[in-house]
mmCIF file with all atom_site columns, C-alpha atoms in Angstrom:
data_model
loop_
_atom_site.group_PDB
_atom_site.id
_atom_site.type_symbol
_atom_site.label_atom_id
_atom_site.label_alt_id
_atom_site.label_comp_id
_atom_site.label_asym_id
_atom_site.label_entity_id
_atom_site.label_seq_id
_atom_site.pdbx_PDB_ins_code
_atom_site.Cartn_x
_atom_site.Cartn_y
_atom_site.Cartn_z
_atom_site.occupancy
_atom_site.B_iso_or_equiv
_atom_site.pdbx_formal_charge
_atom_site.auth_seq_id
_atom_site.auth_comp_id
_atom_site.auth_asym_id
_atom_site.auth_atom_id
_atom_site.pdbx_PDB_model_num
ATOM 1   C CA . MET A 1 1   ? -14.875 -17.424 -15.662 1.00 0.00 ? 1   MET A CA 1
ATOM 2   C CA . PHE A 1 2   ? -17.168 -15.113 -17.659 1.00 0.00 ? 2   PHE A CA 1
ATOM 3   C CA . VAL A 1 3   ? -19.710 -16.488 -20.129 1.00 0.00 ? 3   VAL A CA 1
ATOM 4   C CA . ILE A 1 4   ? -19.432 -15.335 -23.743 1.00 0.00 ? 4   ILE A CA 1
ATOM 5   C CA . PRO A 1 5   ? -22.869 -14.724 -25.341 1.00 0.00 ? 5   PRO A CA 1
ATOM 6   C CA . PRO A 1 6   ? -23.536 -17.443 -27.967 1.00 0.00 ? 6   PRO A CA 1
ATOM 7   C CA . ASP A 1 7   ? -24.189 -14.949 -30.786 1.00 0.00 ? 7   ASP A CA 1
ATOM 8   C CA . THR A 1 8   ? -20.708 -13.460 -30.324 1.00 0.00 ? 8   THR A CA 1
ATOM 9   C CA . PHE A 1 9   ? -19.153 -16.456 -32.096 1.00 0.00 ? 9   PHE A CA 1
ATOM 10  C CA . GLY A 1 10  ? -21.557 -16.201 -35.034 1.00 0.00 ? 10  GLY A CA 1
ATOM 11  C CA . THR A 1 11  ? -20.926 -12.464 -35.363 1.00 0.00 ? 11  THR A CA 1
ATOM 12  C CA . ALA A 1 12  ? -17.151 -12.920 -35.256 1.00 0.00 ? 12  ALA A CA 1
ATOM 13  C CA . ARG A 1 13  ? -17.225 -15.678 -37.881 1.00 0.00 ? 13  ARG A CA 1
ATOM 14  C CA . ALA A 1 14  ? -19.537 -13.729 -40.167 1.00 0.00 ? 14  ALA A CA 1
ATOM 15  C CA . LEU A 1 15  ? -17.390 -10.593 -40.103 1.00 0.00 ? 15  LEU A CA 1
ATOM 16  C CA . ALA A 1 16  ? -13.993 -12.334 -40.241 1.00 0.00 ? 16  ALA A CA 1
ATOM 17  C CA . ASP A 1 17  ? -13.922 -12.230 -44.044 1.00 0.00 ? 17  ASP A CA 1
ATOM 18  C CA . PRO A 1 18  ? -12.713 -8.752  -45.134 1.00 0.00 ? 18  PRO A CA 1
ATOM 19  C CA . THR A 1 19  ? -15.052 -8.548  -48.143 1.00 0.00 ? 19  THR A CA 1
ATOM 20  C CA . ARG A 1 20  ? -18.044 -9.644  -46.069 1.00 0.00 ? 20  ARG A CA 1
ATOM 21  C CA . PHE A 1 21  ? -17.162 -7.020  -43.484 1.00 0.00 ? 21  PHE A CA 1
ATOM 22  C CA . GLU A 1 22  ? -17.122 -4.365  -46.230 1.00 0.00 ? 22  GLU A CA 1
ATOM 23  C CA . VAL A 1 23  ? -20.493 -5.583  -47.531 1.00 0.00 ? 23  VAL A CA 1
ATOM 24  C CA . TYR A 1 24  ? -21.957 -5.309  -44.039 1.00 0.00 ? 24  TYR A CA 1
ATOM 25  C CA . SER A 1 25  ? -20.439 -1.838  -43.591 1.00 0.00 ? 25  SER A CA 1
ATOM 26  C CA . ARG A 1 26  ? -22.012 -0.647  -46.848 1.00 0.00 ? 26  ARG A CA 1
ATOM 27  C CA . ILE A 1 27  ? -25.422 -1.877  -45.759 1.00 0.00 ? 27  ILE A CA 1
ATOM 28  C CA . ALA A 1 28  ? -25.061 -0.428  -42.259 1.00 0.00 ? 28  ALA A CA 1
ATOM 29  C CA . GLU A 1 29  ? -24.023 3.006   -43.583 1.00 0.00 ? 29  GLU A CA 1
ATOM 30  C CA . ALA A 1 30  ? -26.708 3.256   -46.279 1.00 0.00 ? 30  ALA A CA 1
ATOM 31  C CA . ASP A 1 31  ? -29.686 5.582   -45.885 1.00 0.00 ? 31  ASP A CA 1
ATOM 32  C CA . GLY A 1 32  ? -32.103 2.832   -46.901 1.00 0.00 ? 32  GLY A CA 1
ATOM 33  C CA . PRO A 1 33  ? -32.325 -0.777  -48.045 1.00 0.00 ? 33  PRO A CA 1
ATOM 34  C CA . VAL A 1 34  ? -29.546 -1.925  -50.403 1.00 0.00 ? 34  VAL A CA 1
ATOM 35  C CA . THR A 1 35  ? -30.112 -4.300  -53.332 1.00 0.00 ? 35  THR A CA 1
ATOM 36  C CA . VAL A 1 36  ? -27.880 -7.056  -54.693 1.00 0.00 ? 36  VAL A CA 1
ATOM 37  C CA . LYS A 1 37  ? -27.505 -5.063  -57.915 1.00 0.00 ? 37  LYS A CA 1
ATOM 38  C CA . GLU A 1 38  ? -26.161 -2.069  -55.995 1.00 0.00 ? 38  GLU A CA 1
ATOM 39  C CA . LEU A 1 39  ? -23.707 -4.251  -54.068 1.00 0.00 ? 39  LEU A CA 1
ATOM 40  C CA . THR A 1 40  ? -22.396 -5.950  -57.219 1.00 0.00 ? 40  THR A CA 1
ATOM 41  C CA . ARG A 1 41  ? -21.769 -2.516  -58.729 1.00 0.00 ? 41  ARG A CA 1
ATOM 42  C CA . TRP A 1 42  ? -19.940 -1.250  -55.633 1.00 0.00 ? 42  TRP A CA 1
ATOM 43  C CA . PHE A 1 43  ? -17.718 -4.315  -55.243 1.00 0.00 ? 43  PHE A CA 1
ATOM 44  C CA . SER A 1 44  ? -17.362 -5.455  -58.875 1.00 0.00 ? 44  SER A CA 1
ATOM 45  C CA . LEU A 1 45  ? -18.329 -8.983  -57.820 1.00 0.00 ? 45  LEU A CA 1
ATOM 46  C CA . HIS A 1 46  ? -20.674 -11.503 -59.440 1.00 0.00 ? 46  HIS A CA 1
ATOM 47  C CA . HIS A 1 47  ? -24.125 -11.492 -57.892 1.00 0.00 ? 47  HIS A CA 1
ATOM 48  C CA . SER A 1 48  ? -23.636 -15.121 -56.782 1.00 0.00 ? 48  SER A CA 1
ATOM 49  C CA . ALA A 1 49  ? -20.614 -14.124 -54.679 1.00 0.00 ? 49  ALA A CA 1
ATOM 50  C CA . ILE A 1 50  ? -22.533 -11.211 -53.169 1.00 0.00 ? 50  ILE A CA 1
ATOM 51  C CA . ARG A 1 51  ? -25.440 -13.518 -52.298 1.00 0.00 ? 51  ARG A CA 1
ATOM 52  C CA . VAL A 1 52  ? -23.076 -15.873 -50.439 1.00 0.00 ? 52  VAL A CA 1
ATOM 53  C CA . HIS A 1 53  ? -21.901 -12.995 -48.255 1.00 0.00 ? 53  HIS A CA 1
ATOM 54  C CA . LEU A 1 54  ? -25.471 -11.791 -47.717 1.00 0.00 ? 54  LEU A CA 1
ATOM 55  C CA . ARG A 1 55  ? -26.628 -15.268 -46.688 1.00 0.00 ? 55  ARG A CA 1
ATOM 56  C CA . ARG A 1 56  ? -23.871 -15.532 -44.078 1.00 0.00 ? 56  ARG A CA 1
ATOM 57  C CA . LEU A 1 57  ? -24.682 -12.086 -42.704 1.00 0.00 ? 57  LEU A CA 1
ATOM 58  C CA . GLU A 1 58  ? -28.390 -12.897 -42.588 1.00 0.00 ? 58  GLU A CA 1
ATOM 59  C CA . GLU A 1 59  ? -27.752 -16.212 -40.801 1.00 0.00 ? 59  GLU A CA 1
ATOM 60  C CA . ALA A 1 60  ? -25.760 -14.304 -38.157 1.00 0.00 ? 60  ALA A CA 1
ATOM 61  C CA . GLY A 1 61  ? -28.682 -11.912 -37.656 1.00 0.00 ? 61  GLY A CA 1
ATOM 62  C CA . LEU A 1 62  ? -26.656 -8.924  -38.837 1.00 0.00 ? 62  LEU A CA 1
ATOM 63  C CA . ILE A 1 63  ? -28.936 -7.990  -41.744 1.00 0.00 ? 63  ILE A CA 1
ATOM 64  C CA . THR A 1 64  ? -32.554 -8.544  -42.699 1.00 0.00 ? 64  THR A CA 1
ATOM 65  C CA . ALA A 1 65  ? -34.096 -8.949  -46.155 1.00 0.00 ? 65  ALA A CA 1
ATOM 66  C CA . GLU A 1 66  ? -37.229 -7.276  -47.435 1.00 0.00 ? 66  GLU A CA 1
ATOM 67  C CA . ALA A 1 67  ? -39.063 -7.261  -50.761 1.00 0.00 ? 67  ALA A CA 1
ATOM 68  C CA . VAL A 1 68  ? -39.116 -3.992  -52.689 1.00 0.00 ? 68  VAL A CA 1
ATOM 69  C CA . HIS A 1 69  ? -41.974 -3.433  -55.151 1.00 0.00 ? 69  HIS A CA 1
ATOM 70  C CA . ARG A 1 70  ? -40.876 -0.904  -57.767 1.00 0.00 ? 70  ARG A CA 1
ATOM 71  C CA . SER A 1 71  ? -43.595 0.844   -59.750 1.00 0.00 ? 71  SER A CA 1
ATOM 72  C CA . GLY A 1 72  ? -43.597 -0.009  -63.450 1.00 0.00 ? 72  GLY A CA 1
ATOM 73  C CA . VAL A 1 73  ? -41.378 -3.069  -62.999 1.00 0.00 ? 73  VAL A CA 1
ATOM 74  C CA . VAL A 1 74  ? -42.874 -6.431  -63.952 1.00 0.00 ? 74  VAL A CA 1
ATOM 75  C CA . GLY A 1 75  ? -41.871 -9.648  -62.229 1.00 0.00 ? 75  GLY A CA 1
ATOM 76  C CA . ARG A 1 76  ? -40.929 -10.739 -58.759 1.00 0.00 ? 76  ARG A CA 1
ATOM 77  C CA . PRO A 1 77  ? -40.178 -7.998  -56.225 1.00 0.00 ? 77  PRO A CA 1
ATOM 78  C CA . GLU A 1 78  ? -36.489 -7.282  -55.751 1.00 0.00 ? 78  GLU A CA 1
ATOM 79  C CA . LEU A 1 79  ? -34.883 -8.247  -52.445 1.00 0.00 ? 79  LEU A CA 1
ATOM 80  C CA . SER A 1 80  ? -33.105 -5.531  -50.527 1.00 0.00 ? 80  SER A CA 1
ATOM 81  C CA . PHE A 1 81  ? -31.163 -5.628  -47.285 1.00 0.00 ? 81  PHE A CA 1
ATOM 82  C CA . ARG A 1 82  ? -30.862 -3.415  -44.242 1.00 0.00 ? 82  ARG A CA 1
ATOM 83  C CA . PRO A 1 83  ? -29.065 -3.804  -40.876 1.00 0.00 ? 83  PRO A CA 1
ATOM 84  C CA . GLY A 1 84  ? -30.689 -6.163  -38.409 1.00 0.00 ? 84  GLY A CA 1
ATOM 85  C CA . PRO A 1 85  ? -32.080 -4.907  -35.085 1.00 0.00 ? 85  PRO A CA 1
ATOM 86  C CA . ARG A 1 86  ? -29.072 -6.200  -33.128 1.00 0.00 ? 86  ARG A CA 1
ATOM 87  C CA . ALA A 1 87  ? -26.065 -3.912  -32.837 1.00 0.00 ? 87  ALA A CA 1
ATOM 88  C CA . VAL A 1 88  ? -22.625 -5.416  -33.486 1.00 0.00 ? 88  VAL A CA 1
ATOM 89  C CA . ASN A 1 89  ? -20.591 -5.295  -30.305 1.00 0.00 ? 89  ASN A CA 1
ATOM 90  C CA . ILE A 1 90  ? -17.828 -7.759  -29.488 1.00 0.00 ? 90  ILE A CA 1
ATOM 91  C CA . GLN A 1 91  ? -16.080 -7.240  -26.159 1.00 0.00 ? 91  GLN A CA 1
ATOM 92  C CA . LEU A 1 92  ? -13.993 -9.559  -24.038 1.00 0.00 ? 92  LEU A CA 1
ATOM 93  C CA . PRO A 1 93  ? -14.656 -9.744  -21.197 1.00 0.00 ? 93  PRO A CA 1
ATOM 94  C CA . PRO A 1 94  ? -18.329 -8.980  -21.966 1.00 0.00 ? 94  PRO A CA 1
ATOM 95  C CA . ARG A 1 95  ? -19.749 -5.595  -20.941 1.00 0.00 ? 95  ARG A CA 1
ATOM 96  C CA . ASN A 1 96  ? -23.518 -5.203  -20.975 1.00 0.00 ? 96  ASN A CA 1
ATOM 97  C CA . LEU A 1 97  ? -23.749 -1.446  -21.410 1.00 0.00 ? 97  LEU A CA 1
ATOM 98  C CA . GLN A 1 98  ? -27.010 -1.845  -23.309 1.00 0.00 ? 98  GLN A CA 1
ATOM 99  C CA . PHE A 1 99  ? -28.587 -3.277  -20.167 1.00 0.00 ? 99  PHE A CA 1
ATOM 100 C CA . LEU A 1 100 ? -27.382 -0.246  -18.200 1.00 0.00 ? 100 LEU A CA 1
ATOM 101 C CA . ALA A 1 101 ? -28.867 2.075   -20.827 1.00 0.00 ? 101 ALA A CA 1
ATOM 102 C CA . GLN A 1 102 ? -32.153 0.182   -20.683 1.00 0.00 ? 102 GLN A CA 1
ATOM 103 C CA . LEU A 1 103 ? -32.273 0.549   -16.902 1.00 0.00 ? 103 LEU A CA 1
ATOM 104 C CA . ALA A 1 104 ? -31.698 4.293   -17.202 1.00 0.00 ? 104 ALA A CA 1
ATOM 105 C CA . LEU A 1 105 ? -34.446 4.645   -19.817 1.00 0.00 ? 105 LEU A CA 1
ATOM 106 C CA . GLU A 1 106 ? -36.863 2.566   -17.742 1.00 0.00 ? 106 GLU A CA 1
ATOM 107 C CA . TYR A 1 107 ? -36.112 4.812   -14.754 1.00 0.00 ? 107 TYR A CA 1
ATOM 108 C CA . CYS A 1 108 ? -36.863 7.934   -16.816 1.00 0.00 ? 108 CYS A CA 1
ATOM 109 C CA . THR A 1 109 ? -40.122 6.455   -18.072 1.00 0.00 ? 109 THR A CA 1
ATOM 110 C CA . ALA A 1 110 ? -41.242 5.167   -14.661 1.00 0.00 ? 110 ALA A CA 1
ATOM 111 C CA . ASN A 1 111 ? -40.548 8.502   -12.985 1.00 0.00 ? 111 ASN A CA 1
ATOM 112 C CA . ASP A 1 112 ? -42.252 10.614  -15.642 1.00 0.00 ? 112 ASP A CA 1
ATOM 113 C CA . SER A 1 113 ? -39.172 12.621  -16.536 1.00 0.00 ? 113 SER A CA 1
ATOM 114 C CA . ASN A 1 114 ? -40.455 15.990  -17.703 1.00 0.00 ? 114 ASN A CA 1
ATOM 115 C CA . THR A 1 115 ? -39.757 17.263  -21.180 1.00 0.00 ? 115 THR A CA 1
ATOM 116 C CA . GLU A 1 116 ? -37.986 20.382  -19.942 1.00 0.00 ? 116 GLU A CA 1
ATOM 117 C CA . GLY A 1 117 ? -35.604 18.347  -17.796 1.00 0.00 ? 117 GLY A CA 1
ATOM 118 C CA . LEU A 1 118 ? -34.777 15.998  -20.679 1.00 0.00 ? 118 LEU A CA 1
ATOM 119 C CA . ALA A 1 119 ? -34.160 18.946  -22.987 1.00 0.00 ? 119 ALA A CA 1
ATOM 120 C CA . THR A 1 120 ? -31.816 20.602  -20.507 1.00 0.00 ? 120 THR A CA 1
ATOM 121 C CA . PHE A 1 121 ? -29.945 17.351  -19.913 1.00 0.00 ? 121 PHE A CA 1
ATOM 122 C CA . GLY A 1 122 ? -29.545 16.642  -23.638 1.00 0.00 ? 122 GLY A CA 1
ATOM 123 C CA . GLU A 1 123 ? -28.496 20.205  -24.453 1.00 0.00 ? 123 GLU A CA 1
ATOM 124 C CA . GLU A 1 124 ? -25.761 20.154  -21.825 1.00 0.00 ? 124 GLU A CA 1
ATOM 125 C CA . TRP A 1 125 ? -24.410 16.913  -23.270 1.00 0.00 ? 125 TRP A CA 1
ATOM 126 C CA . GLY A 1 126 ? -24.546 18.388  -26.769 1.00 0.00 ? 126 GLY A CA 1
ATOM 127 C CA . ARG A 1 127 ? -22.588 21.425  -25.618 1.00 0.00 ? 127 ARG A CA 1
ATOM 128 C CA . ARG A 1 128 ? -20.040 19.138  -24.001 1.00 0.00 ? 128 ARG A CA 1
ATOM 129 C CA . VAL A 1 129 ? -19.620 17.076  -27.174 1.00 0.00 ? 129 VAL A CA 1
ATOM 130 C CA . ALA A 1 130 ? -19.044 20.268  -29.182 1.00 0.00 ? 130 ALA A CA 1
ATOM 131 C CA . ARG A 1 131 ? -16.518 21.648  -26.679 1.00 0.00 ? 131 ARG A CA 1
ATOM 132 C CA . GLU A 1 132 ? -14.544 18.396  -26.657 1.00 0.00 ? 132 GLU A CA 1
ATOM 133 C CA . LEU A 1 133 ? -14.205 18.013  -30.436 1.00 0.00 ? 133 LEU A CA 1
ATOM 134 C CA . PRO A 1 134 ? -10.529 17.312  -31.236 1.00 0.00 ? 134 PRO A CA 1
ATOM 135 C CA . ALA A 1 135 ? -10.318 20.085  -33.837 1.00 0.00 ? 135 ALA A CA 1
ATOM 136 C CA . GLY A 1 136 ? -13.201 22.212  -32.640 1.00 0.00 ? 136 GLY A CA 1
ATOM 137 C CA . PRO A 1 137 ? -13.739 25.772  -33.897 1.00 0.00 ? 137 PRO A CA 1
ATOM 138 C CA . LYS A 1 138 ? -12.097 28.635  -32.001 1.00 0.00 ? 138 LYS A CA 1
ATOM 139 C CA . GLY A 1 139 ? -15.112 30.891  -32.241 1.00 0.00 ? 139 GLY A CA 1
ATOM 140 C CA . PRO A 1 140 ? -18.806 31.035  -33.236 1.00 0.00 ? 140 PRO A CA 1
ATOM 141 C CA . LEU A 1 141 ? -19.642 29.509  -36.608 1.00 0.00 ? 141 LEU A CA 1
ATOM 142 C CA . PRO A 1 142 ? -22.337 30.399  -39.156 1.00 0.00 ? 142 PRO A CA 1
ATOM 143 C CA . LEU A 1 143 ? -25.284 28.045  -38.826 1.00 0.00 ? 143 LEU A CA 1
ATOM 144 C CA . ALA A 1 144 ? -24.516 26.090  -42.040 1.00 0.00 ? 144 ALA A CA 1
ATOM 145 C CA . ALA A 1 145 ? -20.923 25.459  -40.953 1.00 0.00 ? 145 ALA A CA 1
ATOM 146 C CA . ALA A 1 146 ? -22.074 24.493  -37.460 1.00 0.00 ? 146 ALA A CA 1
ATOM 147 C CA . VAL A 1 147 ? -24.474 21.916  -38.932 1.00 0.00 ? 147 VAL A CA 1
ATOM 148 C CA . GLU A 1 148 ? -21.566 20.397  -40.889 1.00 0.00 ? 148 GLU A CA 1
ATOM 149 C CA . VAL A 1 149 ? -19.493 20.115  -37.710 1.00 0.00 ? 149 VAL A CA 1
ATOM 150 C CA . ALA A 1 150 ? -22.447 18.660  -35.764 1.00 0.00 ? 150 ALA A CA 1
ATOM 151 C CA . ALA A 1 151 ? -23.052 16.051  -38.474 1.00 0.00 ? 151 ALA A CA 1
ATOM 152 C CA . ALA A 1 152 ? -19.377 15.057  -38.368 1.00 0.00 ? 152 ALA A CA 1
ATOM 153 C CA . ALA A 1 153 ? -19.600 14.776  -34.556 1.00 0.00 ? 153 ALA A CA 1
ATOM 154 C CA . LEU A 1 154 ? -22.634 12.504  -34.871 1.00 0.00 ? 154 LEU A CA 1
ATOM 155 C CA . ARG A 1 155 ? -20.745 10.319  -37.334 1.00 0.00 ? 155 ARG A CA 1
ATOM 156 C CA . GLY A 1 156 ? -17.940 10.123  -34.807 1.00 0.00 ? 156 GLY A CA 1
ATOM 157 C CA . LEU A 1 157 ? -20.454 8.887   -32.242 1.00 0.00 ? 157 LEU A CA 1
ATOM 158 C CA . GLY A 1 158 ? -21.518 6.118   -34.640 1.00 0.00 ? 158 GLY A CA 1
ATOM 159 C CA . CYS A 1 159 ? -24.414 7.664   -36.545 1.00 0.00 ? 159 CYS A CA 1
ATOM 160 C CA . ALA A 1 160 ? -24.693 7.700   -40.359 1.00 0.00 ? 160 ALA A CA 1
ATOM 161 C CA . ALA A 1 161 ? -25.428 11.420  -40.640 1.00 0.00 ? 161 ALA A CA 1
ATOM 162 C CA . ARG A 1 162 ? -25.452 13.655  -43.708 1.00 0.00 ? 162 ARG A CA 1
ATOM 163 C CA . ILE A 1 163 ? -26.863 17.025  -44.726 1.00 0.00 ? 163 ILE A CA 1
ATOM 164 C CA . GLU A 1 164 ? -29.298 17.915  -47.476 1.00 0.00 ? 164 GLU A CA 1
ATOM 165 C CA . ASN A 1 165 ? -30.913 21.101  -48.678 1.00 0.00 ? 165 ASN A CA 1
ATOM 166 C CA . GLY A 1 166 ? -34.065 21.615  -46.639 1.00 0.00 ? 166 GLY A CA 1
ATOM 167 C CA . GLY A 1 167 ? -36.230 22.578  -49.616 1.00 0.00 ? 167 GLY A CA 1
ATOM 168 C CA . GLY A 1 168 ? -36.789 26.157  -48.521 1.00 0.00 ? 168 GLY A CA 1
ATOM 169 C CA . ARG A 1 169 ? -36.695 25.258  -44.830 1.00 0.00 ? 169 ARG A CA 1
ATOM 170 C CA . GLY A 1 170 ? -33.020 25.673  -44.015 1.00 0.00 ? 170 GLY A CA 1
ATOM 171 C CA . LEU A 1 171 ? -30.988 22.459  -43.905 1.00 0.00 ? 171 LEU A CA 1
ATOM 172 C CA . ALA A 1 172 ? -32.021 18.855  -43.316 1.00 0.00 ? 172 ALA A CA 1
ATOM 173 C CA . LEU A 1 173 ? -29.923 16.625  -41.078 1.00 0.00 ? 173 LEU A CA 1
ATOM 174 C CA . ILE A 1 174 ? -30.526 13.050  -42.267 1.00 0.00 ? 174 ILE A CA 1
ATOM 175 C CA . GLU A 1 175 ? -29.554 10.103  -40.082 1.00 0.00 ? 175 GLU A CA 1
ATOM 176 C CA . GLY A 1 176 ? -29.642 6.694   -41.730 1.00 0.00 ? 176 GLY A CA 1
ATOM 177 C CA . SER A 1 177 ? -28.966 4.799   -38.515 1.00 0.00 ? 177 SER A CA 1
ATOM 178 C CA . CYS A 1 178 ? -30.191 5.428   -35.000 1.00 0.00 ? 178 CYS A CA 1
ATOM 179 C CA . LEU A 1 179 ? -27.522 6.258   -32.451 1.00 0.00 ? 179 LEU A CA 1
ATOM 180 C CA . PHE A 1 180 ? -29.562 4.540   -29.742 1.00 0.00 ? 180 PHE A CA 1
ATOM 181 C CA . SER A 1 181 ? -30.846 1.462   -31.597 1.00 0.00 ? 181 SER A CA 1
ATOM 182 C CA . PRO A 1 182 ? -32.213 -1.040  -30.650 1.00 0.00 ? 182 PRO A CA 1
ATOM 183 C CA . LEU A 1 183 ? -33.519 0.681   -27.492 1.00 0.00 ? 183 LEU A CA 1
ATOM 184 C CA . SER A 1 184 ? -34.956 3.653   -29.361 1.00 0.00 ? 184 SER A CA 1
ATOM 185 C CA . SER A 1 185 ? -37.948 1.784   -30.796 1.00 0.00 ? 185 SER A CA 1
ATOM 186 C CA . SER A 1 186 ? -39.209 0.778   -27.346 1.00 0.00 ? 186 SER A CA 1
ATOM 187 C CA . HIS A 1 187 ? -38.416 4.149   -25.717 1.00 0.00 ? 187 HIS A CA 1
ATOM 188 C CA . ALA A 1 188 ? -39.076 6.458   -28.651 1.00 0.00 ? 188 ALA A CA 1
ATOM 189 C CA . PRO A 1 189 ? -40.375 9.573   -26.860 1.00 0.00 ? 189 PRO A CA 1
ATOM 190 C CA . VAL A 1 190 ? -37.571 9.725   -24.315 1.00 0.00 ? 190 VAL A CA 1
ATOM 191 C CA . VAL A 1 191 ? -34.793 8.787   -26.737 1.00 0.00 ? 191 VAL A CA 1
ATOM 192 C CA . CYS A 1 192 ? -35.965 11.167  -29.474 1.00 0.00 ? 192 CYS A CA 1
ATOM 193 C CA . GLN A 1 193 ? -36.270 14.073  -27.024 1.00 0.00 ? 193 GLN A CA 1
ATOM 194 C CA . VAL A 1 194 ? -32.752 13.528  -25.731 1.00 0.00 ? 194 VAL A CA 1
ATOM 195 C CA . HIS A 1 195 ? -31.335 13.110  -29.244 1.00 0.00 ? 195 HIS A CA 1
ATOM 196 C CA . GLN A 1 196 ? -32.969 16.311  -30.514 1.00 0.00 ? 196 GLN A CA 1
ATOM 197 C CA . ALA A 1 197 ? -31.701 18.156  -27.450 1.00 0.00 ? 197 ALA A CA 1
ATOM 198 C CA . LEU A 1 198 ? -28.210 16.762  -28.105 1.00 0.00 ? 198 LEU A CA 1
ATOM 199 C CA . ILE A 1 199 ? -28.288 18.232  -31.617 1.00 0.00 ? 199 ILE A CA 1
ATOM 200 C CA . ARG A 1 200 ? -29.621 21.546  -30.322 1.00 0.00 ? 200 ARG A CA 1
ATOM 201 C CA . GLY A 1 201 ? -26.923 21.703  -27.636 1.00 0.00 ? 201 GLY A CA 1
ATOM 202 C CA . MET A 1 202 ? -24.161 21.144  -30.201 1.00 0.00 ? 202 MET A CA 1
ATOM 203 C CA . LEU A 1 203 ? -25.535 23.883  -32.440 1.00 0.00 ? 203 LEU A CA 1
ATOM 204 C CA . LEU A 1 204 ? -25.968 26.303  -29.525 1.00 0.00 ? 204 LEU A CA 1
ATOM 205 C CA . GLU A 1 205 ? -22.345 25.794  -28.543 1.00 0.00 ? 205 GLU A CA 1
ATOM 206 C CA . LEU A 1 206 ? -20.998 25.975  -32.103 1.00 0.00 ? 206 LEU A CA 1
ATOM 207 C CA . THR A 1 207 ? -22.950 29.067  -33.188 1.00 0.00 ? 207 THR A CA 1
ATOM 208 C CA . GLY A 1 208 ? -22.967 30.903  -29.878 1.00 0.00 ? 208 GLY A CA 1
ATOM 209 C CA . SER A 1 209 ? -26.639 31.786  -30.391 1.00 0.00 ? 209 SER A CA 1
ATOM 210 C CA . ASN A 1 210 ? -30.129 30.304  -30.517 1.00 0.00 ? 210 ASN A CA 1
ATOM 211 C CA . GLY A 1 211 ? -30.955 31.725  -33.937 1.00 0.00 ? 211 GLY A CA 1
ATOM 212 C CA . PHE A 1 212 ? -32.461 28.510  -35.283 1.00 0.00 ? 212 PHE A CA 1
ATOM 213 C CA . LEU A 1 213 ? -35.377 26.112  -34.864 1.00 0.00 ? 213 LEU A CA 1
ATOM 214 C CA . LEU A 1 214 ? -35.404 22.311  -35.026 1.00 0.00 ? 214 LEU A CA 1
ATOM 215 C CA . ASP A 1 215 ? -38.276 20.392  -36.579 1.00 0.00 ? 215 ASP A CA 1
ATOM 216 C CA . HIS A 1 216 ? -38.059 16.610  -36.150 1.00 0.00 ? 216 HIS A CA 1
ATOM 217 C CA . VAL A 1 217 ? -40.152 15.459  -39.106 1.00 0.00 ? 217 VAL A CA 1
ATOM 218 C CA . ALA A 1 218 ? -39.177 11.762  -39.360 1.00 0.00 ? 218 ALA A CA 1
ATOM 219 C CA . SER A 1 219 ? -37.857 9.200   -36.888 1.00 0.00 ? 219 SER A CA 1
ATOM 220 C CA . LEU A 1 220 ? -36.338 5.739   -37.304 1.00 0.00 ? 220 LEU A CA 1
ATOM 221 C CA . ALA A 1 221 ? -37.678 4.880   -33.857 1.00 0.00 ? 221 ALA A CA 1
ATOM 222 C CA . LEU A 1 222 ? -41.207 5.514   -35.126 1.00 0.00 ? 222 LEU A CA 1
ATOM 223 C CA . GLY A 1 223 ? -40.780 3.369   -38.236 1.00 0.00 ? 223 GLY A CA 1
ATOM 224 C CA . HIS A 1 224 ? -39.567 5.887   -40.820 1.00 0.00 ? 224 HIS A CA 1
ATOM 225 C CA . ARG A 1 225 ? -36.684 4.965   -43.134 1.00 0.00 ? 225 ARG A CA 1
ATOM 226 C CA . THR A 1 226 ? -34.483 7.762   -41.778 1.00 0.00 ? 226 THR A CA 1
ATOM 227 C CA . CYS A 1 227 ? -34.420 10.370  -39.051 1.00 0.00 ? 227 CYS A CA 1
ATOM 228 C CA . ARG A 1 228 ? -34.876 13.853  -40.524 1.00 0.00 ? 228 ARG A CA 1
ATOM 229 C CA . THR A 1 229 ? -34.392 17.048  -38.577 1.00 0.00 ? 229 THR A CA 1
ATOM 230 C CA . GLN A 1 230 ? -35.049 20.358  -40.327 1.00 0.00 ? 230 GLN A CA 1
ATOM 231 C CA . ILE A 1 231 ? -32.693 23.078  -39.041 1.00 0.00 ? 231 ILE A CA 1
ATOM 232 C CA . ILE A 1 232 ? -34.364 26.383  -39.832 1.00 0.00 ? 232 ILE A CA 1
ATOM 233 C CA . PRO A 1 233 ? -32.782 29.803  -39.274 1.00 0.00 ? 233 PRO A CA 1
ATOM 234 C CA . SER A 1 234 ? -34.949 31.993  -37.070 1.00 0.00 ? 234 SER A CA 1
ATOM 235 C CA . ALA A 1 235 ? -36.489 35.006  -38.734 1.00 0.00 ? 235 ALA A CA 1
ATOM 236 C CA . SER A 1 236 ? -34.291 38.033  -38.023 1.00 0.00 ? 236 SER A CA 1
#
């Protein structure tokens, strides 16, 4: 008989309530920490009811609280909440795919996987993801449209991805959650290289050209609030 991890029961109980599940989903999808005031506005619930849900989620290790000091505001710092370091994954019988991923990352690190090899590997996977999209484009796309499709593909893989204007530097792909958390923080160089190559591979396949540059300016794995990749058209 297989052994069910003890935290599985706590996770299942915490997320069994539909409203609590929605609260957790809002926090998990947000680009940054979420306050009680924001949650009460989204759900039209009294702050006391929201705090009950937050306490249960925090007890289950699904979210963490942090104090936010806002400039010009007098009084105690406001509490905000973000997803905890543990990913939610309930499977019966248990499957420890995270352990397999950790072994693969440790192998890459121990064997000094070269940057060029990682880039090639990630790009091929990105191309494959783009080719296998259910409603993929029939021909090359303009870069802006390709970025939209790539962001949607990342969301399908489980990443909270969105696009912003790049402030004169093309477009910015913003990811509010790390696709490879919690392993990314302990294997940041390898994971970030593969992830950037994955994005590049998708865009190469979708545009049919390499007329762009990627600039990875912020990383969740390195402690930033979001991952930010500038996608800059190459000078013609």
